Amino acid sequence: MESIDQSLDENELFALRKAKLDALRETGQAFPNDFRRTHLADALQVEFERATKEGLAETKAQAKIAGRIILKRLMGKASFLTVQDGSGRIQLYVTRQGL
């Protein structure tokens, strides 16, 4: 008896989710993604490989990359992330203040 009730609940849940998806699709793109990357990881490596610490601090460069975080090292107020995209890997230095 319990499995029949559970099955009905799952069917109702599925129908509700499908109705919500249909409503999203009617408004346009169901899952919009307007993020646009500006750089690839290997291009950033080449661009900044010879830069000094002082030179990097003065640059204030901004870049958008799209990839996966494959490594996190959390160290209190500062952390290091390794991000991998289709071209390679890049290491990021992140502080709580910078977020």
CSV table of C-alpha atoms in Angstrom, one decimal:
chain,number,residue,atom,x,y,z
A,1,MET,CA,0.0,0.0,0.0
A,2,GLU,CA,2.8,2.4,0.9
A,3,SER,CA,4.6,1.8,-2.5
A,4,ILE,CA,1.4,2.7,-4.4
A,5,ASP,CA,1.0,6.0,-2.4
A,6,GLN,CA,4.7,6.7,-3.0
A,7,SER,CA,4.3,6.0,-6.7
A,8,LEU,CA,1.4,8.4,-6.9
A,9,ASP,CA,3.4,11.1,-5.1
A,10,GLU,CA,6.3,10.6,-7.5
A,11,ASN,CA,4.0,10.9,-10.5
A,12,GLU,CA,2.5,14.1,-9.1
A,13,LEU,CA,5.9,15.5,-8.5
A,14,PHE,CA,7.0,14.6,-12.0
A,15,ALA,CA,3.9,16.2,-13.5
A,16,LEU,CA,4.5,19.4,-11.4
A,17,ARG,CA,8.2,19.6,-12.6
A,18,LYS,CA,7.2,19.1,-16.2
A,19,ALA,CA,4.6,21.9,-15.9
A,20,LYS,CA,7.2,24.2,-14.5
A,21,LEU,CA,9.7,23.4,-17.3
A,22,ASP,CA,7.0,24.0,-19.9
A,23,ALA,CA,6.3,27.4,-18.3
A,24,LEU,CA,10.0,28.2,-18.5
A,25,ARG,CA,10.2,27.2,-22.1
A,26,GLU,CA,7.2,29.4,-23.0
A,27,THR,CA,9.1,32.4,-21.8
A,28,GLY,CA,12.0,31.7,-24.1
A,29,GLN,CA,15.2,29.8,-23.4
A,30,ALA,CA,14.5,27.4,-20.5
A,31,PHE,CA,18.1,27.5,-19.1
A,32,PRO,CA,19.7,30.8,-20.3
A,33,ASN,CA,23.5,31.1,-20.0
A,34,ASP,CA,24.8,34.5,-20.8
A,35,PHE,CA,28.3,34.1,-19.4
A,36,ARG,CA,31.0,34.8,-21.9
A,37,ARG,CA,34.6,33.9,-21.3
A,38,THR,CA,37.3,36.3,-22.4
A,39,HIS,CA,40.4,34.2,-22.0
A,40,LEU,CA,41.6,30.6,-22.0
A,41,ALA,CA,43.9,29.2,-19.2
A,42,ASP,CA,46.9,28.7,-21.5
A,43,ALA,CA,46.6,32.2,-23.0
A,44,LEU,CA,46.7,33.7,-19.5
A,45,GLN,CA,49.8,31.5,-18.7
A,46,VAL,CA,51.6,32.8,-21.8
A,47,GLU,CA,50.5,36.4,-21.2
A,48,PHE,CA,51.7,36.6,-17.5
A,49,GLU,CA,54.4,33.9,-17.3
A,50,ARG,CA,57.3,36.5,-17.2
A,51,ALA,CA,55.5,39.1,-15.0
A,52,THR,CA,56.9,40.0,-11.7
A,53,LYS,CA,54.8,40.1,-8.5
A,54,GLU,CA,55.0,43.9,-8.6
A,55,GLY,CA,54.0,44.0,-12.3
A,56,LEU,CA,51.0,41.8,-11.6
A,57,ALA,CA,49.9,44.0,-8.7
A,58,GLU,CA,50.0,47.1,-11.0
A,59,THR,CA,48.2,45.4,-13.9
A,60,LYS,CA,44.8,45.0,-12.2
A,61,ALA,CA,44.0,42.7,-15.2
A,62,GLN,CA,40.6,41.0,-15.3
A,63,ALA,CA,39.8,37.8,-17.1
A,64,LYS,CA,36.8,35.5,-17.4
A,65,ILE,CA,37.6,31.8,-17.8
A,66,ALA,CA,35.2,28.9,-18.0
A,67,GLY,CA,36.3,25.6,-16.5
A,68,ARG,CA,36.2,23.3,-13.5
A,69,ILE,CA,37.7,23.8,-10.1
A,70,ILE,CA,39.8,20.7,-9.8
A,71,LEU,CA,41.8,21.6,-6.7
A,72,LYS,CA,41.0,23.7,-3.6
A,73,ARG,CA,43.6,24.6,-0.9
A,74,LEU,CA,41.9,26.6,1.8
A,75,MET,CA,44.3,28.3,4.2
A,76,GLY,CA,42.4,30.6,6.5
A,77,LYS,CA,42.0,34.0,4.9
A,78,ALA,CA,43.7,33.1,1.6
A,79,SER,CA,43.1,30.1,-0.7
A,80,PHE,CA,44.4,28.7,-3.9
A,81,LEU,CA,42.2,27.2,-6.6
A,82,THR,CA,43.3,25.2,-9.7
A,83,VAL,CA,40.9,25.7,-12.6
A,84,GLN,CA,41.1,23.6,-15.7
A,85,ASP,CA,39.5,24.4,-19.0
A,86,GLY,CA,39.9,22.9,-22.5
A,87,SER,CA,43.3,24.5,-23.0
A,88,GLY,CA,45.0,23.8,-19.7
A,89,ARG,CA,45.2,24.7,-16.0
A,90,ILE,CA,45.7,27.9,-14.1
A,91,GLN,CA,46.2,28.5,-10.4
A,92,LEU,CA,44.2,31.3,-8.7
A,93,TYR,CA,45.0,33.1,-5.5
A,94,VAL,CA,41.8,34.1,-3.7
A,95,THR,CA,41.4,36.1,-0.5
A,96,ARG,CA,38.2,36.7,1.5
A,97,GLN,CA,38.6,40.4,1.0
A,98,GLY,CA,38.8,39.9,-2.8
A,99,LEU,CA,35.5,38.1,-3.0
